[in-house]
Short mmCIF file of C-alpha atoms and ligand atoms in Angstrom, two decimals:
data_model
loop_
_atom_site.label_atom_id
_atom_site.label_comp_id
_atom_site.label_asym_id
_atom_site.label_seq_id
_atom_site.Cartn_x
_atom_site.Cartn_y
_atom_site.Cartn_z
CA UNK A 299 0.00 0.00 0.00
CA UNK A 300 1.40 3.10 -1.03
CA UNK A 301 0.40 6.36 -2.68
CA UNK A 302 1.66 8.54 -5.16
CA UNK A 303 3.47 11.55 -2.70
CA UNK A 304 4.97 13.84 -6.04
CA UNK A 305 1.76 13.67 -7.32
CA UNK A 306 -0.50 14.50 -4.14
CA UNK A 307 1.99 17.66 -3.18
CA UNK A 308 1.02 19.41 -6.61
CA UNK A 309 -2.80 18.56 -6.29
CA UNK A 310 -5.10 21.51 -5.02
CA UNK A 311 -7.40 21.41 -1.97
CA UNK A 312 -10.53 19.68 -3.22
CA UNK A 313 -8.07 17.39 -5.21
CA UNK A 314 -6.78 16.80 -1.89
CA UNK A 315 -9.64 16.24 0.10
CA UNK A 316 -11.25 13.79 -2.59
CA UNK A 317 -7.74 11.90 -3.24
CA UNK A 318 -5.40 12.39 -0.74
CA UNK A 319 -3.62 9.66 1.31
CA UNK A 320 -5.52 6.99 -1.10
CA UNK A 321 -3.33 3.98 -0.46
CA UNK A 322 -5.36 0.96 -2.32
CA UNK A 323 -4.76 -2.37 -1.44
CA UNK A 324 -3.96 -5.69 -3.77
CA UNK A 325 -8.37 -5.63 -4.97
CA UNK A 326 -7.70 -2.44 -6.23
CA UNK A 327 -10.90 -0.83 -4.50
CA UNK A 328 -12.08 2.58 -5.43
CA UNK A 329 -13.16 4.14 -2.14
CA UNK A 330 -10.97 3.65 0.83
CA UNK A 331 -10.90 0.31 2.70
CA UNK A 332 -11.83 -0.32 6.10
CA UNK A 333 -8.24 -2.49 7.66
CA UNK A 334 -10.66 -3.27 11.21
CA UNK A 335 -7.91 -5.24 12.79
CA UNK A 336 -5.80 -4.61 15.74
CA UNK A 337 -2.79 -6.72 14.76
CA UNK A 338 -0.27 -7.56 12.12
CA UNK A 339 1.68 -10.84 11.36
CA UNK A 340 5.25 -11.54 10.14
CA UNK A 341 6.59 -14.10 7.92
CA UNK A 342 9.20 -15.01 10.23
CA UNK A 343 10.77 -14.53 13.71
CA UNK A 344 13.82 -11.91 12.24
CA UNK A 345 11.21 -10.01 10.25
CA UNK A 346 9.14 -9.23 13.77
CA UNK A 347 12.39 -8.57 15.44
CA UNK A 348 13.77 -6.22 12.56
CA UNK A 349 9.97 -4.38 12.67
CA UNK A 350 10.56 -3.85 16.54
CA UNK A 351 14.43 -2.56 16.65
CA UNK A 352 13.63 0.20 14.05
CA UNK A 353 16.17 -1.91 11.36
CA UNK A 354 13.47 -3.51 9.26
CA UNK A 355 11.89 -1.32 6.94
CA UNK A 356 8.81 0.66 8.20
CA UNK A 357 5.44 -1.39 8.28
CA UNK A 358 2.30 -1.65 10.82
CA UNK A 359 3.48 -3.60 13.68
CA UNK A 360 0.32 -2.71 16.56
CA UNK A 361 -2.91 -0.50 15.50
CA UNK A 362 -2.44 1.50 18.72
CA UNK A 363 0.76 2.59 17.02
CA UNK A 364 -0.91 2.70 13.01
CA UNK A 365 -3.16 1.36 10.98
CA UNK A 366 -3.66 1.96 7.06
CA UNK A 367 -7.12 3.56 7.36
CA UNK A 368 -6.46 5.81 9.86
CA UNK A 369 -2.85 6.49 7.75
CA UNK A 370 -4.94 7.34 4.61
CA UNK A 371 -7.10 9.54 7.27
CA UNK A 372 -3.78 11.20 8.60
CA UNK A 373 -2.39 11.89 5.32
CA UNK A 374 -5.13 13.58 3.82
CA UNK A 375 -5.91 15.82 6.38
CA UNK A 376 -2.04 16.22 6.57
CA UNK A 377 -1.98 17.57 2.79
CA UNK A 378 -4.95 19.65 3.49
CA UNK A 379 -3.41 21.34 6.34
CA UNK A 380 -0.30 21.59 4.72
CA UNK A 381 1.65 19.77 7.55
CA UNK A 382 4.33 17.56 7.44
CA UNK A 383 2.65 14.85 10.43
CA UNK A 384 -0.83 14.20 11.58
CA UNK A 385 -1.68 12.17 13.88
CA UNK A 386 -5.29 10.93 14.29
CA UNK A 387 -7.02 10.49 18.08
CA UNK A 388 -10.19 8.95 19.75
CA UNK A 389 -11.42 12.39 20.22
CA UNK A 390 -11.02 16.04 19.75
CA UNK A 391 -10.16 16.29 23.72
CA UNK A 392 -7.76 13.71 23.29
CA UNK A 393 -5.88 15.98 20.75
CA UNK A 394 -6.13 18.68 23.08
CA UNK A 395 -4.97 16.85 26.14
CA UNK A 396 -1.94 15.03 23.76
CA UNK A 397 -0.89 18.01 22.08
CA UNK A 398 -0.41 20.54 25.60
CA UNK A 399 0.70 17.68 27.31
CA UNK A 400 3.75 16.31 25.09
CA UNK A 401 4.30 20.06 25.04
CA UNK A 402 4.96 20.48 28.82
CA UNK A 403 5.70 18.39 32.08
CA UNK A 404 5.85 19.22 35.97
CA UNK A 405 7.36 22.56 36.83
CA UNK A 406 6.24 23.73 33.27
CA UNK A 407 4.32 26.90 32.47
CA UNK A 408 0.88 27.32 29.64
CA UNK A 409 -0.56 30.14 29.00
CA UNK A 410 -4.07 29.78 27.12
CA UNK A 411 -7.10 32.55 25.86
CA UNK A 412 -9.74 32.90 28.04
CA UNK A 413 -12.66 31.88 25.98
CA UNK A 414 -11.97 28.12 25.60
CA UNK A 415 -14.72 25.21 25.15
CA UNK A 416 -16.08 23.89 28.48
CA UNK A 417 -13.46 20.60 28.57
CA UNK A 418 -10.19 22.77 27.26
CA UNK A 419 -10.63 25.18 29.81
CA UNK A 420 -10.76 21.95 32.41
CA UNK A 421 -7.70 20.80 30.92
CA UNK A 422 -6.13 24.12 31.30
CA UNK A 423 -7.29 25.40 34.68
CA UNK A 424 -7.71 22.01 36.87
CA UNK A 425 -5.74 19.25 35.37
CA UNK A 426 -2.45 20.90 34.22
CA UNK A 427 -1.95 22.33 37.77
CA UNK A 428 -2.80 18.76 39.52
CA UNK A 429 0.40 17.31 37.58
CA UNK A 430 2.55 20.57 38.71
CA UNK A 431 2.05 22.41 35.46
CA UNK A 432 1.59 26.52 36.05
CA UNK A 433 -1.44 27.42 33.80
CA UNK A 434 -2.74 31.34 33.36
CA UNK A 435 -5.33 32.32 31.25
CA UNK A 436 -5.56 35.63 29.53
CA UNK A 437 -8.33 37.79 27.66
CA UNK A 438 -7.05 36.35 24.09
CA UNK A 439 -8.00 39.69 22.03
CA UNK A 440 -5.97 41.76 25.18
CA UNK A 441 -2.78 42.76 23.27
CA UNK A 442 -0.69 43.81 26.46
CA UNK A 443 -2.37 40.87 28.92
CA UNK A 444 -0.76 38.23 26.59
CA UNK A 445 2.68 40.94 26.03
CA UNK A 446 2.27 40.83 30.54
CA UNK A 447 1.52 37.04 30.15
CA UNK A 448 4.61 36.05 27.48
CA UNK A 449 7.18 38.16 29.54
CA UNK A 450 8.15 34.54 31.38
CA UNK A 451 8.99 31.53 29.42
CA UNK A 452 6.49 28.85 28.75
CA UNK A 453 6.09 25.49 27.14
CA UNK A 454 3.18 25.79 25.12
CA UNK A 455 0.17 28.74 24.07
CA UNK A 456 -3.03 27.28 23.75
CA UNK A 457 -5.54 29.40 22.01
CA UNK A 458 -9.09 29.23 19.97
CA UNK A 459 -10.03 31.41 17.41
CA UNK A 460 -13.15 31.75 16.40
CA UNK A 461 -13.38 31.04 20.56
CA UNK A 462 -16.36 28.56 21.92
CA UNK A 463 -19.10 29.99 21.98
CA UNK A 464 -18.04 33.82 21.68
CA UNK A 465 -16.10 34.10 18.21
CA UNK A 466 -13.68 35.72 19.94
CA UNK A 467 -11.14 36.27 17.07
CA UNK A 468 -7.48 36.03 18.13
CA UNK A 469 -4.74 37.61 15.99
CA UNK A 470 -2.69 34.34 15.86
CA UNK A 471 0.55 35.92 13.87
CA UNK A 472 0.97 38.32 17.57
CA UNK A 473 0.99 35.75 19.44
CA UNK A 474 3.10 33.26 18.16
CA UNK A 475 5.65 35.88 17.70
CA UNK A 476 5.46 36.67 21.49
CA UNK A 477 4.88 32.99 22.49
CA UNK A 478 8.44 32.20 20.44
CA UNK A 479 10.32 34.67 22.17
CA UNK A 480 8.90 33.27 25.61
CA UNK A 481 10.37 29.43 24.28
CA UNK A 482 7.04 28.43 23.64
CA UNK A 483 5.09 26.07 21.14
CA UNK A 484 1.40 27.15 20.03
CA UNK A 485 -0.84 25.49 20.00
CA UNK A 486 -4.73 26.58 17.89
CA UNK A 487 -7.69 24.70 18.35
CA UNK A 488 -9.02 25.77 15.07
CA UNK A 489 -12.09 23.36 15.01
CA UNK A 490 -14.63 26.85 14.47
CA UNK A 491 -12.53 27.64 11.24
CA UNK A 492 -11.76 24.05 9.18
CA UNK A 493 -9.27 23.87 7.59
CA UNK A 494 -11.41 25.25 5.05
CA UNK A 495 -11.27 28.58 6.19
CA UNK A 496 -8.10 28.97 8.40
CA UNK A 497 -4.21 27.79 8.37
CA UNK A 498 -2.91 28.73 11.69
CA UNK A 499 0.32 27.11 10.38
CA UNK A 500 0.94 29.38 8.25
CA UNK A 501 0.74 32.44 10.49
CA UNK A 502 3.72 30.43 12.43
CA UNK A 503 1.77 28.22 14.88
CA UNK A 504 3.54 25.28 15.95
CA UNK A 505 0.73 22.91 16.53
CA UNK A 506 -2.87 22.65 15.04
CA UNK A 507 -5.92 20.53 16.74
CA UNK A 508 -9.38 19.73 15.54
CA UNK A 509 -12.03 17.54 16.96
CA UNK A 510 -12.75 16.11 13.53
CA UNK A 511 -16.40 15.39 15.40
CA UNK A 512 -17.41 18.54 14.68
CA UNK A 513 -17.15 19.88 10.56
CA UNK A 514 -14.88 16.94 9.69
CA UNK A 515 -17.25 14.50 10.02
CA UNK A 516 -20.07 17.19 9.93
CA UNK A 517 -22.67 14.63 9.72
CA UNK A 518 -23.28 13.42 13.70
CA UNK A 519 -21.65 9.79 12.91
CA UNK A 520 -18.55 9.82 15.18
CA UNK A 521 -16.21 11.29 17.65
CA UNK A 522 -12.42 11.72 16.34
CA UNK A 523 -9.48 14.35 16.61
CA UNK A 524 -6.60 15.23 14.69
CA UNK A 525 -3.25 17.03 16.05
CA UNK A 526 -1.05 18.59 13.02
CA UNK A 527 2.69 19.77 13.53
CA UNK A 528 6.00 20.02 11.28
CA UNK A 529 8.43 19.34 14.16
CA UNK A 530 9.87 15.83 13.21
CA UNK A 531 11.90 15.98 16.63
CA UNK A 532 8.59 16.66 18.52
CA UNK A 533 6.99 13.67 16.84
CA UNK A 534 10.00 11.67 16.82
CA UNK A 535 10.58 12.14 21.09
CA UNK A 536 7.38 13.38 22.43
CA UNK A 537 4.35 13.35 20.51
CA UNK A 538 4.46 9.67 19.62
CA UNK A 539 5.65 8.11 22.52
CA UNK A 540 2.92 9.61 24.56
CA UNK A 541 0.22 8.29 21.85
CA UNK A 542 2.00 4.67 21.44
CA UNK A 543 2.15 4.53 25.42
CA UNK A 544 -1.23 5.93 26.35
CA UNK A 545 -3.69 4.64 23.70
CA UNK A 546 -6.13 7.20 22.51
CA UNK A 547 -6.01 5.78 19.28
CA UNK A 548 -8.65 6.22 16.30
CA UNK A 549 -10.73 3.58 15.71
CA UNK A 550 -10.34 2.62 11.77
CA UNK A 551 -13.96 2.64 11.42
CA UNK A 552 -14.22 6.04 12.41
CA UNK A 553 -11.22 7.00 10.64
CA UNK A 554 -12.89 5.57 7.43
CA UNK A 555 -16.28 8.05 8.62
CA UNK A 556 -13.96 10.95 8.90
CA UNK A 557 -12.19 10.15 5.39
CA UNK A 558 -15.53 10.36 3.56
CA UNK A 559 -16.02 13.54 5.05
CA UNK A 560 -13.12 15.21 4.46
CA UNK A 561 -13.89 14.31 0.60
CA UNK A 562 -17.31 16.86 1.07
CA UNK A 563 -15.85 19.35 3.25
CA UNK A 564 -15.21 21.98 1.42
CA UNK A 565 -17.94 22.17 -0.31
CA UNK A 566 -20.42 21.74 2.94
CA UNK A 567 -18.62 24.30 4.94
CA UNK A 568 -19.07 26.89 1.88
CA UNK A 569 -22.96 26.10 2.30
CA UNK A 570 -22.64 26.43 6.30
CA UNK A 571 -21.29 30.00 5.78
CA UNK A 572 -23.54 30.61 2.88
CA UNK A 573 -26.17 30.18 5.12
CA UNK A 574 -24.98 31.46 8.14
CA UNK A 575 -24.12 34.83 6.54
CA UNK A 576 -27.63 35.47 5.25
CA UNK A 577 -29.00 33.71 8.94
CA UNK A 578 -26.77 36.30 10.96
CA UNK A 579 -28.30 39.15 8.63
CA UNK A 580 -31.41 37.83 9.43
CA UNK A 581 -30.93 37.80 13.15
CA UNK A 582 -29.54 41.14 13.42
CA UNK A 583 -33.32 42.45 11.96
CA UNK A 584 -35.29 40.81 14.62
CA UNK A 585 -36.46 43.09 17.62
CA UNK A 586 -36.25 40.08 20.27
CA UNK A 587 -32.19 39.38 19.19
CA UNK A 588 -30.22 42.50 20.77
CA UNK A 589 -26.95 41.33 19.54
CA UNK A 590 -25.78 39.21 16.80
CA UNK A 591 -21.70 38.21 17.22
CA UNK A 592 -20.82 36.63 13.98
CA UNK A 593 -17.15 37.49 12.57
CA UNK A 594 -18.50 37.99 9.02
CA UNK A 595 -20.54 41.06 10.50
CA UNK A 596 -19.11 44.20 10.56
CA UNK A 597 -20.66 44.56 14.19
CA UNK A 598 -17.69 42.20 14.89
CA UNK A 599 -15.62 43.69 17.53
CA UNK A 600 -12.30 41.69 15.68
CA UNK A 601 -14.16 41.46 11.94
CA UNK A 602 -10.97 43.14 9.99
CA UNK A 603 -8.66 40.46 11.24
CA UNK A 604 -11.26 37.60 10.89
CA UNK A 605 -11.49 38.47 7.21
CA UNK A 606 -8.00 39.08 7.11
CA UNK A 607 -7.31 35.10 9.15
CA UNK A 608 -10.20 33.44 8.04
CA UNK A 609 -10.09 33.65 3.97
CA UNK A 610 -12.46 36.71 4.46
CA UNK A 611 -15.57 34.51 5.61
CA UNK A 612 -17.46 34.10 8.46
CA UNK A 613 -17.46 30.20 9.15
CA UNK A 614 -20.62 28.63 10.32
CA UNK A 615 -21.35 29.36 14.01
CA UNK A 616 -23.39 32.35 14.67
CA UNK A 617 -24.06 33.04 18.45
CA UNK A 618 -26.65 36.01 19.98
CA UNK A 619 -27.89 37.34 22.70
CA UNK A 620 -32.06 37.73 23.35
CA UNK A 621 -32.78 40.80 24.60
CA UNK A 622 -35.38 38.95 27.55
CA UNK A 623 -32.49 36.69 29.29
CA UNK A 624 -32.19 33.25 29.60
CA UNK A 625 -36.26 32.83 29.82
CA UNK A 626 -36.74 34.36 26.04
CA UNK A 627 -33.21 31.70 25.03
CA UNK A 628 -35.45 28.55 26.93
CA UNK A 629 -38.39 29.61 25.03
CA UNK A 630 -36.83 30.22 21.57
CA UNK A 631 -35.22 27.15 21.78
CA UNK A 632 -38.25 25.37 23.25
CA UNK A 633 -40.29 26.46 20.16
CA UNK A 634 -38.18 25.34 17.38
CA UNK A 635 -39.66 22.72 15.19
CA UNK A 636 -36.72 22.46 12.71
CA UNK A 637 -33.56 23.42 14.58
CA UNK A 638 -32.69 20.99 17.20
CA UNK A 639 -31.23 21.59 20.57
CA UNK A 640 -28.09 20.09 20.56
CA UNK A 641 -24.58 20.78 21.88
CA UNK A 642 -22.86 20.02 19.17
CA UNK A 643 -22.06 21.72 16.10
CA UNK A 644 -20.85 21.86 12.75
CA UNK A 645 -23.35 19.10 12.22
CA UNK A 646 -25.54 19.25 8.20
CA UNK A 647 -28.62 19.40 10.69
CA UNK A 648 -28.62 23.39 12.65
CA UNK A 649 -28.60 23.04 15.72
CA UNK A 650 -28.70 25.84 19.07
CA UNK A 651 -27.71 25.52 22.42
CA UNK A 652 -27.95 27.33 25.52
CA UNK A 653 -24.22 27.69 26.83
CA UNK A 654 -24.61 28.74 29.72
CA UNK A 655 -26.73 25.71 31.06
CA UNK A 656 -24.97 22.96 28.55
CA UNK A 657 -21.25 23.17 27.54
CA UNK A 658 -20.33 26.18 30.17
CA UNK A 659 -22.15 24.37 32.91
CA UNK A 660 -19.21 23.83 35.32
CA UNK A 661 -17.79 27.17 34.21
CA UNK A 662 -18.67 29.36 37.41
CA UNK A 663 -21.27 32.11 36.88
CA UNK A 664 -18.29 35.15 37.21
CA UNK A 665 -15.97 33.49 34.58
CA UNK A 666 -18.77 33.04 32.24
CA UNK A 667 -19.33 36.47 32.41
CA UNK A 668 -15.41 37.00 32.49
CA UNK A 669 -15.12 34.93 28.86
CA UNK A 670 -18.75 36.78 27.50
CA UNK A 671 -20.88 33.99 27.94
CA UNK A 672 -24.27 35.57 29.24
CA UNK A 673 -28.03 33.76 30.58
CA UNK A 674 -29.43 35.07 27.30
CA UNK A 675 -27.35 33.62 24.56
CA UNK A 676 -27.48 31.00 22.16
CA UNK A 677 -24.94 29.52 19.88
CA UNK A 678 -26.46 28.56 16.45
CA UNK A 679 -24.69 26.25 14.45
CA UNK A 680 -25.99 26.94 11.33
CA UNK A 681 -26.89 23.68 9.05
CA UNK A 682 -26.96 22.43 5.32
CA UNK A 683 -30.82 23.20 5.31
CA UNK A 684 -32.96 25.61 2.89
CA UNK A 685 -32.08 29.05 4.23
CA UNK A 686 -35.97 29.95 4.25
CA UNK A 687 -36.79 26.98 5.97
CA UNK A 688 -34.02 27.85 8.72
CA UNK A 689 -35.78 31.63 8.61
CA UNK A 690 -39.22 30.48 8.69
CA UNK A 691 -38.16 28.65 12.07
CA UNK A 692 -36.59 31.02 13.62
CA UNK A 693 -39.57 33.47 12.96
CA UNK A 694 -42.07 31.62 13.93
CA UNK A 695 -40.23 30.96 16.83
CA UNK A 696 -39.14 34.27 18.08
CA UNK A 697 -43.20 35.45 17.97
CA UNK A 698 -44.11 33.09 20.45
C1 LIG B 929 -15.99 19.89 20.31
C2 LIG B 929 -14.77 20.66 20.56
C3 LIG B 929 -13.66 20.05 21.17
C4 LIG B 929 -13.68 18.62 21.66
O1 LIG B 929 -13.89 17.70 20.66
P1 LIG B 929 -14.54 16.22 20.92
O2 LIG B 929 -14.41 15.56 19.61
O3 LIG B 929 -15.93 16.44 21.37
O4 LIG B 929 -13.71 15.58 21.98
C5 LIG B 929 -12.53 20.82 21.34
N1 LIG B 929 -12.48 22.11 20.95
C6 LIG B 929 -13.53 22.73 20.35
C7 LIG B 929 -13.42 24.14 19.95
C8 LIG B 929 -14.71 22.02 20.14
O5 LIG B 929 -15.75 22.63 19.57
#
């Protein structure tokens, strides 16, 4: 199994995402295969010893290590991203928690934005500590709190841009200039942008994550993550020994899932913005809605350098505030009959949810307010439906 590298690194994006990391096997199948096994055999006793000293030459030994389908899975998001490595995971959290922690160890120091999804800012403000790591958090669009912040060293940045739920938009190029000069690695969640949209890499970041869950898959099938990176001695002494020695492998089922999606995604995350650009236009007409954050908006506090990161678009998450508190949010989403209430997004089906009772929960009340999560808004992610439809919802919704 092999594929054609020379040819892959000249292909375009959607070549890419159709065709890339394609490695067919000897039945010479057209769409990817599924390899469901957990093991590998050897012809003899000197080929499994040569496969385990590193002298043989370089095949699947153990599908916690690799396995073809999730290879193919790797590779093409690895072309997409325009990375050298990719390495899939069980989750997008397990990304997170691999990436930060091959990053740093006891006695270590992280600094991360503020506005972080409910089980990154866990990560950063309870579990990090408990194994002796210093974490501080900082308002990620504050120019001098991450100058203050990046005056001591650190191992790793950690930020999110378009931030969870807020679309806080982070100017990724200032930071990782800063974070370099404090001997730090950065690290972008950029699940809100795709790959699509967004190439933190090329702005300098070190390392990129996605919870290939959310637009990846985009279709409410599976959990998977993805962690992206150019550092061959990262991979070589940290990255990979924590994955080969900890297990939060991919399954190759779901890596198969993800692989199909990847082939659609640009061309369903074009129709999420399409229809999230006319739904926040929408939004920002309707009495009951006193404030529409979308990054395609000029109302954008950051929308210059979202255009400016972002490919000038939007993405696909729209979040707003009703003007009557969290009783008008229960009873907006309570009255959908299209949109379901879901927590989680980038799904073909739209779906809202209340963050401040759902995936903020544990977040106490005063950091909520701290990171610009408030009792009266919603987070839209904005589906693959009709646009009208999605209007017609929403209006009939908002009367009630
Ligand atoms: C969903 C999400 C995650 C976690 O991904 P899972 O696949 O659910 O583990 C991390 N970061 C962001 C921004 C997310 O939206």
């Amino acid at each position: 199994m092999t594929t054609d590298k020379k040819a892959s690194d000249k292909w375009r994006a959607a070549t890419r995402s159709v065709r890339g990391g394609t490695a067919r096997s000897g039945f010479n199948e057209t769409s990817e295969a599924i390899f469901m096994n957990s093991g590998y055999v050897y012809d003899t006793a000197a080929e499994a010893e040569a496969s385990f000293d590193g002298t043989g030459p370089e095949r699947f030994v153990y599908s916690r290590f690799a396995n073809p389908t999730v290879a193919m899975f790797e590779e093409r998001l690895a072309l997409l991203e325009g990375a050298s490595y990719c390495r899939g995971t069980a989750s997008g959290m397990s990304a997170v928690w691999n990436a930060l922690i091959a990053c740093t160890k006891a006695g270590g120091r992280v600094v991360g934005s503020r506005a972080l999804f409910g089980s990154c800012e866990f990560i950063l403000t309870t579990l990090l500590p408990r194994f002796g790591v210093e974490t501080e958090l900082v308002d990620g669009t504050d120019h001098a709190a991450w100058e203050k912040a990046l005056s001591k060293p650190a191992d790793a940045v950690f930020i999110e841009t378009p931030s969870n739920p807020t679309l806080e938009v982070i100017d990724i190029a200032f930071v990782v200039d800063l974070a370099h000069k404090a001997g730090a690695k950065v690290v972008v969640d950029n699940v809100f942008a795709t790959p699509i949209l967004q190439k933190p890499m090329e702005l300098g970041a070190d390392i990129v994550v996605y919870s290939a869950t959310k637009h990846i898959d985009g279709q409410g099938r599976c959990l998977g993550g993805a962690i992206l990176f150019n550092d061959k001695e990262w991979h070589d002494n940290h990255l990979t020994t924590f994955l080969r020695h900890t297990g939060p492998s991919m399954s190759p089922f779901n890596a198969w899932v993800l692989l199909k999606g990847l082939e659609t995604l640009g061309l369903r995350v074009d129709q999420h913005i399409r229809n999230a650009t006319a739904l926040a236009g929408f939004l920002s007409e309707q009495p009951q809605v006193s404030r529409v954050i979308y990054p395609g908006l000029e109302s954008h506090p950051q929308h210059e350098l979202a255009m400016k990161q972002m490919s000038g678009r939007g993405g696909g998450l729209i979040a707003i505030e009703l003007a009557g508190g969290k009783s008008a949010a229960f009873s907006l989403l309570d009255n959908l009959q299209l949109i379901d209430i879901s927590n989680n997004l980038g799904d073909a089906k739209s779906l809202a949810t209340h963050p401040w009772t759902t995936t903020h929960q544990r977040v106490p009340a005063e950091d909520k307010i701290t990171m610009g999560i408030t009792e009266g808004m919603l987070r839209l992610s904005v589906g693959l439906e009709d646009i009208d439809d999605l209007k017609e919802d929403l209006t009939a919704a908002l009367r009630v």
